[in-house]
């Protein structure tokens, strides 16, 4: 019980089987999200990310399991959490024949806010997302990035404690994505908001999330800080080449093995040598240099490679992020999203 | 329950804002009945020159006979497409956004039906103005025209509801279009909207009797051609009962369709 009261989101043994086609999209998933945390679900299309989000916010009924938001059992008291959660779907759900202000005004009204509150808060959020100047423009004239910003701004109109973002940067170009990331970080830094997002972009999970759950086929395969996940699959790798004869190099390598934090040293092909660091490969490089100087070794090249979330993903799912086959409806929806964004 | 009316209003407001913003569409709703009235009216004047036909129609002016039919036809062809907005809202994710908000879910179909009803009145108003310009005189005057507007609203509400209930189940616009088109034609032509029941074969008469559109046409035609009568109230009550049934049914279908 104490855990439930102290966590923003607690999900216990969540299962979701779609009654229409019998597909088990979420299989016995449990996790919790701390207050003020950016928590991410990383996985390919059709992994069960959106289903999980939609079940937590009450758009879908779980087949089994318990969900607590802000300490409240959402299945027993759905009305008590209505104002706690904000949701931005992956589709940029804006009415493009209305202006930005009309969209946000209606959203406020659907949350039963008074006109004064809507006026005050919409100015606040629109300014925060850099859209105040364009509030009177029809959404038709908005770019994909602006639409996404407005979509997130709208989700904040009722001041939710917990924000759910389903694929916040789907289909956006890299600069726009970075700008959306900055807005998301700002929300957490300035307002201490708890954010739960899903993504199938590895860089996004790495850049934004305090903790990441890797999800595939409706199951969580791994869940931890991105850094920990990366170090679990092996330390940093340093590759080197030298300008000395073999015997001298070998003696040097023996010396290197005794340096702290060096896990192993191996000879690769073409006189390339590799060193696997226990941790902090970047701090190991100066040490390598100082040993080399003492031994009279000249280093011709040295390179540090850190494992990426990509490698982690590969390790856990046995595949790179792939385009999984979603339902036809989902695919059609995604096409519409892409068309709207790329316009 | 507390927010049902308020939520319904804002759902309708959204649809109406968009409706008034589409200038071309507004223009078309003006031009279409004009074409119908002038073209069909002129074509059929030959018919009303024949005293027997005039007797069947109850008026020597076919245009007067036809005006209620044109009003109904125009609002039918608009309101029956209101389901399209649900399909589109589902596609762009707006429906999910609505469902995630703390609104009364019944307000979603009801708001869209209300918007269809208001659009129906606007169209009815335009047609009445055109008809008056073309020489149609309404027997029951301004008060009668107001009652015609109320009936128009009620019919638009029914058809909007049917369309929304279908759209809640059908997820592609193309399929919805096909079904809706299949519905409107028989509803229109198996009614006394354009031709008097007296001249129809008996099997068609039977269909006309169970067609709800007939119960909207009858009072409208009395108000236009013959004048006040007690049957007007009876017919309006039947339409009202259908309104209530459609409301309940649409809400039931919608709520079921969106809860997975």
Short mmCIF file of C-alpha atoms in Angstrom, two decimals, chain A:
data_model
loop_
_atom_site.label_atom_id
_atom_site.label_comp_id
_atom_site.label_asym_id
_atom_site.label_seq_id
_atom_site.Cartn_x
_atom_site.Cartn_y
_atom_site.Cartn_z
CA UNK A 1 0.00 0.00 0.00
CA UNK A 2 2.82 2.39 0.83
CA UNK A 3 4.27 1.87 -2.62
CA UNK A 4 0.95 2.75 -4.23
CA UNK A 5 0.68 5.98 -2.25
CA UNK A 6 4.23 7.10 -3.05
CA UNK A 7 4.28 6.43 -6.76
CA UNK A 8 2.68 8.42 -9.58
CA UNK A 9 1.72 5.29 -11.50
CA UNK A 10 1.52 1.71 -10.28
CA UNK A 11 0.56 -1.05 -12.70
CA UNK A 12 0.18 -4.60 -11.42
CA UNK A 13 -0.16 -7.68 -13.61
CA UNK A 14 -1.86 -5.79 -16.39
CA UNK A 15 -3.32 -7.91 -19.17
CA UNK A 16 -5.30 -6.77 -22.17
CA UNK A 17 -6.95 -9.11 -24.63
CA UNK A 18 -8.89 -7.42 -27.42
CA UNK A 19 -12.35 -8.90 -27.52
CA UNK A 20 -12.70 -8.15 -31.24
CA UNK A 21 -9.83 -10.36 -32.43
CA UNK A 22 -8.64 -12.19 -29.31
CA UNK A 23 -5.14 -10.72 -29.54
CA UNK A 24 -3.34 -10.49 -26.21
CA UNK A 25 -1.64 -7.13 -26.65
CA UNK A 26 -0.37 -6.77 -23.08
CA UNK A 27 0.78 -9.82 -21.13
CA UNK A 28 1.03 -9.53 -17.38
CA UNK A 29 2.90 -6.25 -17.19
CA UNK A 30 3.90 -4.70 -13.85
CA UNK A 31 5.84 -1.49 -13.24
CA UNK A 32 5.69 1.76 -11.36
CA UNK A 33 6.63 5.34 -12.20
CA UNK A 34 7.97 7.75 -9.59
CA UNK A 35 6.71 11.29 -9.14
CA UNK A 36 8.66 13.75 -11.27
CA UNK A 37 10.11 11.06 -13.44
CA UNK A 38 10.23 10.78 -17.23
CA UNK A 39 9.48 7.15 -17.85
CA UNK A 40 9.52 5.60 -21.29
CA UNK A 41 8.28 2.50 -23.02
CA UNK A 42 10.53 1.58 -25.91
CA UNK A 43 9.43 -0.95 -28.46
CA UNK A 44 8.46 -1.54 -32.09
CA UNK A 45 5.00 -0.88 -33.52
CA UNK A 46 2.53 -3.40 -32.21
CA UNK A 47 4.57 -4.16 -29.09
CA UNK A 48 1.72 -3.12 -26.80
CA UNK A 49 2.91 0.38 -25.89
CA UNK A 50 -0.18 2.28 -26.97
CA UNK A 51 -2.46 -0.39 -25.56
CA UNK A 52 -0.75 0.00 -22.18
CA UNK A 53 -1.12 3.79 -22.24
CA UNK A 54 -4.73 3.62 -23.36
CA UNK A 55 -5.54 1.12 -20.64
CA UNK A 56 -3.91 3.26 -17.94
CA UNK A 57 -5.77 6.41 -18.94
CA UNK A 58 -9.07 4.57 -19.21
CA UNK A 59 -9.66 4.44 -22.97
CA UNK A 60 -9.52 0.65 -22.83
CA UNK A 61 -10.75 -1.69 -20.14
CA UNK A 62 -8.04 -4.06 -18.84
CA UNK A 63 -8.77 -7.77 -19.05
CA UNK A 64 -6.90 -8.28 -15.80
CA UNK A 65 -4.71 -6.38 -13.37
CA UNK A 66 -4.66 -3.27 -11.23
CA UNK A 67 -3.84 0.33 -12.09
CA UNK A 68 -3.21 3.16 -9.61
CA UNK A 69 -2.74 6.78 -10.61
CA UNK A 70 -1.65 9.23 -7.92
CA UNK A 71 -2.54 6.61 -5.32
CA UNK A 72 -6.08 6.07 -6.63
CA UNK A 73 -7.41 2.78 -7.97
CA UNK A 74 -8.53 3.91 -11.43
CA UNK A 75 -10.77 0.93 -12.04
CA UNK A 76 -12.74 1.55 -8.85
CA UNK A 77 -12.76 5.35 -8.92
CA UNK A 78 -12.33 6.48 -12.55
CA UNK A 79 -13.85 9.89 -11.78
CA UNK A 80 -11.29 10.74 -9.14
CA UNK A 81 -8.37 10.58 -11.56
CA UNK A 82 -9.95 12.44 -14.48
CA UNK A 83 -8.17 15.70 -13.69
CA UNK A 84 -4.91 13.98 -12.68
CA UNK A 85 -3.99 12.72 -16.13
CA UNK A 86 -3.26 14.50 -19.38
CA UNK A 87 -3.03 12.63 -22.65
CA UNK A 88 -1.61 13.40 -26.06
CA UNK A 89 -2.20 10.66 -28.59
CA UNK A 90 0.20 9.78 -31.37
CA UNK A 91 -2.09 11.23 -34.03
CA UNK A 92 -1.90 14.97 -33.23
CA UNK A 93 -5.61 14.92 -32.55
CA UNK A 94 -6.40 18.47 -33.60
CA UNK A 95 -9.31 19.71 -35.64
CA UNK A 96 -7.58 21.29 -38.61
CA UNK A 97 -10.53 23.43 -39.65
CA UNK A 98 -10.49 25.21 -36.32
CA UNK A 99 -7.92 27.69 -35.05
CA UNK A 100 -5.38 26.80 -32.37
CA UNK A 101 -7.29 28.86 -29.82
CA UNK A 102 -10.61 27.23 -30.70
CA UNK A 103 -9.03 23.81 -30.32
CA UNK A 104 -7.60 24.58 -26.91
CA UNK A 105 -10.78 26.38 -25.81
CA UNK A 106 -12.91 23.33 -26.62
CA UNK A 107 -10.42 21.08 -24.83
CA UNK A 108 -10.77 23.31 -21.76
CA UNK A 109 -14.54 23.13 -22.01
CA UNK A 110 -14.43 19.34 -22.26
CA UNK A 111 -12.61 19.48 -18.93
CA UNK A 112 -15.37 21.77 -17.61
CA UNK A 113 -13.12 24.76 -16.95
CA UNK A 114 -14.56 28.26 -16.69
CA UNK A 115 -13.95 30.76 -19.51
CA UNK A 116 -11.63 32.84 -17.31
CA UNK A 117 -9.53 29.82 -16.42
CA UNK A 118 -9.29 28.75 -20.06
CA UNK A 119 -8.25 32.25 -21.13
CA UNK A 120 -5.56 32.49 -18.49
CA UNK A 121 -4.17 29.00 -18.84
CA UNK A 122 -4.28 28.80 -22.61
CA UNK A 123 -2.17 31.97 -22.77
CA UNK A 124 0.22 30.33 -20.32
CA UNK A 125 0.63 27.06 -22.20
CA UNK A 126 0.55 28.59 -25.68
CA UNK A 127 3.31 30.99 -24.67
CA UNK A 128 5.28 28.19 -23.14
CA UNK A 129 5.11 26.22 -26.39
CA UNK A 130 5.78 29.29 -28.54
CA UNK A 131 2.38 29.29 -30.21
CA UNK A 132 0.68 32.36 -28.72
CA UNK A 133 1.36 34.51 -31.79
CA UNK A 134 -0.22 31.89 -34.04
CA UNK A 135 -3.28 31.18 -31.90
CA UNK A 136 -5.72 32.67 -34.40
CA UNK A 137 -4.46 30.61 -37.34
CA UNK A 138 -6.26 27.57 -38.62
CA UNK A 139 -4.48 24.30 -37.84
CA UNK A 140 -4.46 23.67 -41.60
CA UNK A 141 -1.58 26.14 -41.81
CA UNK A 142 0.43 24.50 -39.02
CA UNK A 143 3.54 22.39 -39.55
CA UNK A 144 3.83 18.92 -38.04
CA UNK A 145 6.02 20.19 -35.21
CA UNK A 146 3.62 22.99 -34.35
CA UNK A 147 0.70 20.57 -34.33
CA UNK A 148 2.52 18.33 -31.90
CA UNK A 149 3.39 21.26 -29.67
CA UNK A 150 -0.21 22.42 -29.61
CA UNK A 151 -1.34 18.89 -28.93
CA UNK A 152 0.89 18.66 -25.85
CA UNK A 153 -0.11 22.19 -24.78
CA UNK A 154 -3.77 21.17 -24.96
CA UNK A 155 -3.14 18.17 -22.75
CA UNK A 156 -1.92 20.60 -20.07
CA UNK A 157 -4.98 22.88 -19.96
CA UNK A 158 -6.43 21.19 -16.87
CA UNK A 159 -3.02 21.10 -15.13
CA UNK A 160 -2.61 17.35 -14.87
CA UNK A 161 -0.08 15.85 -12.47
CA UNK A 162 0.80 13.05 -14.83
CA UNK A 163 1.22 13.51 -18.56
CA UNK A 164 0.91 10.63 -21.02
CA UNK A 165 2.58 11.09 -24.40
CA UNK A 166 2.04 8.39 -26.98
CA UNK A 167 4.84 8.61 -29.56
CA UNK A 168 5.38 12.36 -29.11
CA UNK A 169 7.72 12.78 -32.08
CA UNK A 170 6.37 10.23 -34.54
CA UNK A 171 7.20 11.23 -38.11
CA UNK A 172 8.90 14.52 -37.23
CA UNK A 173 12.28 15.57 -38.60
CA UNK A 174 15.31 15.62 -36.36
CA UNK A 175 15.41 19.37 -35.51
CA UNK A 176 11.72 19.41 -34.69
CA UNK A 177 12.20 16.34 -32.57
CA UNK A 178 14.96 18.03 -30.58
CA UNK A 179 12.74 21.05 -29.98
CA UNK A 180 9.88 18.83 -28.75
CA UNK A 181 12.35 17.09 -26.44
CA UNK A 182 13.35 20.44 -24.97
CA UNK A 183 9.72 21.29 -24.28
CA UNK A 184 9.20 17.94 -22.58
CA UNK A 185 12.30 18.42 -20.44
CA UNK A 186 11.13 21.91 -19.53
CA UNK A 187 7.81 20.53 -18.30
CA UNK A 188 9.59 18.29 -15.88
CA UNK A 189 12.20 20.83 -14.79
CA UNK A 190 9.89 23.79 -14.30
CA UNK A 191 6.70 22.05 -13.21
CA UNK A 192 7.96 18.79 -11.75
CA UNK A 193 5.55 16.93 -13.97
CA UNK A 194 5.55 13.15 -14.14
CA UNK A 195 5.73 12.05 -17.76
CA UNK A 196 5.04 8.63 -19.21
CA UNK A 197 5.90 8.35 -22.87
CA UNK A 198 6.15 5.66 -25.49
CA UNK A 199 8.53 5.73 -28.39
CA UNK A 200 10.16 3.54 -30.94
CA UNK A 201 13.06 5.92 -31.35
CA UNK A 202 16.09 4.75 -29.37
CA UNK A 203 17.66 8.21 -29.26
CA UNK A 204 14.46 9.58 -27.80
CA UNK A 205 14.40 7.08 -24.95
CA UNK A 206 18.10 7.66 -24.33
CA UNK A 207 17.83 11.45 -24.41
CA UNK A 208 14.67 11.94 -22.38
CA UNK A 209 13.95 9.06 -20.07
CA UNK A 210 15.14 8.56 -16.51
CA UNK A 211 14.09 4.96 -16.84
CA UNK A 212 13.20 2.90 -19.87
CA UNK A 213 11.16 -0.24 -20.19
CA UNK A 214 11.90 -2.31 -23.26
CA UNK A 215 8.66 -3.84 -24.39
CA UNK A 216 8.04 -6.39 -27.12
CA UNK A 217 5.10 -8.69 -27.80
CA UNK A 218 3.25 -7.31 -24.80
CA UNK A 219 5.98 -8.06 -22.27
CA UNK A 220 8.54 -5.91 -20.48
CA UNK A 221 11.92 -7.45 -21.29
CA UNK A 222 14.08 -5.02 -19.34
CA UNK A 223 13.48 -1.95 -17.21
CA UNK A 224 16.13 0.37 -15.82
CA UNK A 225 18.05 3.61 -16.35
CA UNK A 226 19.35 3.82 -19.94
CA UNK A 227 22.92 3.94 -18.59
CA UNK A 228 22.45 0.80 -16.52
CA UNK A 229 20.84 -1.05 -19.40
CA UNK A 230 23.79 -0.14 -21.57
CA UNK A 231 26.41 -1.16 -19.04
CA UNK A 232 24.63 -4.46 -18.45
CA UNK A 233 25.41 -5.65 -21.93
CA UNK A 234 29.13 -4.86 -21.63
CA UNK A 235 31.39 -1.94 -20.84
CA UNK A 236 32.91 0.69 -23.07
CA UNK A 237 35.17 -0.54 -25.80
CA UNK A 238 38.50 1.16 -26.64
CA UNK A 239 40.24 0.20 -29.88
CA UNK A 240 43.87 1.17 -30.52
CA UNK A 241 46.69 0.83 -33.05
CA UNK A 242 50.39 1.32 -32.27
CA UNK A 243 53.53 2.26 -34.16
CA UNK A 244 55.86 -0.24 -32.43
CA UNK A 245 57.02 -3.81 -33.00
CA UNK A 246 54.96 -6.68 -31.65
CA UNK A 247 57.07 -7.67 -28.62
CA UNK A 248 57.07 -4.19 -27.20
CA UNK A 249 53.34 -3.89 -27.72
CA UNK A 250 52.67 -7.21 -26.01
CA UNK A 251 54.67 -6.14 -22.97
CA UNK A 252 52.66 -2.91 -22.92
CA UNK A 253 49.37 -4.83 -23.10
CA UNK A 254 50.39 -6.97 -20.13
CA UNK A 255 51.01 -3.76 -18.17
CA UNK A 256 47.61 -2.42 -19.25
CA UNK A 257 45.80 -5.45 -17.85
CA UNK A 258 46.91 -4.45 -14.36
CA UNK A 259 45.31 -0.97 -14.63
CA UNK A 260 42.16 -0.48 -12.56
CA UNK A 261 38.82 -0.83 -14.40
CA UNK A 262 40.33 -2.72 -17.33
CA UNK A 263 38.31 -5.85 -17.92
CA UNK A 264 40.24 -7.44 -20.75
CA UNK A 265 42.69 -6.67 -23.55
CA UNK A 266 42.51 -8.50 -26.86
CA UNK A 267 44.33 -8.49 -30.18
CA UNK A 268 42.02 -8.10 -33.14
CA UNK A 269 42.88 -8.40 -36.83
CA UNK A 270 45.30 -6.07 -38.66
CA UNK A 271 47.27 -5.05 -35.57
CA UNK A 272 44.24 -3.51 -33.96
CA UNK A 273 43.94 -4.04 -30.22
CA UNK A 274 40.86 -3.71 -28.11
CA UNK A 275 40.37 -2.95 -24.46
CA UNK A 276 37.08 -3.55 -22.65
CA UNK A 277 36.53 -1.21 -19.73
CA UNK A 278 34.69 -2.23 -16.58
CA UNK A 279 33.23 1.27 -16.54
CA UNK A 280 34.02 4.85 -17.54
CA UNK A 281 35.98 4.20 -20.72
CA UNK A 282 36.51 7.92 -21.18
CA UNK A 283 38.42 8.18 -17.89
CA UNK A 284 40.53 5.18 -18.85
CA UNK A 285 41.99 6.79 -21.98
CA UNK A 286 44.35 9.20 -20.11
CA UNK A 287 45.60 6.24 -18.06
CA UNK A 288 46.34 4.32 -21.25
CA UNK A 289 48.34 7.29 -22.48
CA UNK A 290 50.39 7.62 -19.31
CA UNK A 291 51.26 3.89 -19.32
CA UNK A 292 52.18 4.14 -23.00
CA UNK A 293 54.48 7.06 -22.33
CA UNK A 294 56.31 5.14 -19.60
CA UNK A 295 56.72 2.12 -21.85
CA UNK A 296 57.84 4.18 -24.84
CA UNK A 297 54.86 3.18 -26.94
CA UNK A 298 53.55 5.50 -29.61
CA UNK A 299 49.79 5.34 -30.01
CA UNK A 300 48.78 5.85 -33.64
CA UNK A 301 45.04 5.87 -33.10
CA UNK A 302 42.62 5.38 -30.26
CA UNK A 303 38.84 5.21 -30.32
CA UNK A 304 36.15 4.89 -27.66
CA UNK A 305 32.89 3.13 -28.50
CA UNK A 306 30.10 3.08 -26.01
CA UNK A 307 27.25 0.60 -26.24
CA UNK A 308 24.06 2.28 -27.45
CA UNK A 309 20.50 1.58 -26.49
CA UNK A 310 20.40 0.01 -29.93
CA UNK A 311 22.77 -2.72 -28.74
CA UNK A 312 20.64 -3.14 -25.62
CA UNK A 313 17.54 -3.45 -27.69
CA UNK A 314 19.17 -5.99 -29.93
CA UNK A 315 20.30 -8.03 -26.96
CA UNK A 316 16.86 -8.18 -25.38
CA UNK A 317 14.62 -8.60 -28.39
CA UNK A 318 17.03 -10.40 -30.70
CA UNK A 319 16.19 -7.92 -33.43
CA UNK A 320 16.59 -4.30 -34.33
CA UNK A 321 13.59 -2.01 -34.05
CA UNK A 322 11.38 -3.27 -36.80
CA UNK A 323 8.14 -2.34 -38.40
CA UNK A 324 5.84 -4.88 -36.86
CA UNK A 325 2.51 -5.66 -38.40
CA UNK A 326 -0.14 -3.66 -36.59
CA UNK A 327 -3.86 -3.89 -37.22
CA UNK A 328 -5.24 -2.43 -40.43
CA UNK A 329 -6.98 0.29 -38.50
CA UNK A 330 -3.73 1.21 -36.79
CA UNK A 331 -1.87 1.29 -40.07
CA UNK A 332 -4.50 3.50 -41.65
CA UNK A 333 -4.41 5.81 -38.67
CA UNK A 334 -0.67 6.08 -38.91
CA UNK A 335 -0.88 6.93 -42.60
CA UNK A 336 -3.29 9.75 -41.83
CA UNK A 337 -0.92 11.01 -39.14
CA UNK A 338 2.00 10.95 -41.53
CA UNK A 339 0.05 12.79 -44.21
CA UNK A 340 -1.00 15.47 -41.76
CA UNK A 341 2.51 15.90 -40.44
CA UNK A 342 4.35 15.93 -43.76
CA UNK A 343 2.09 18.43 -45.40
#
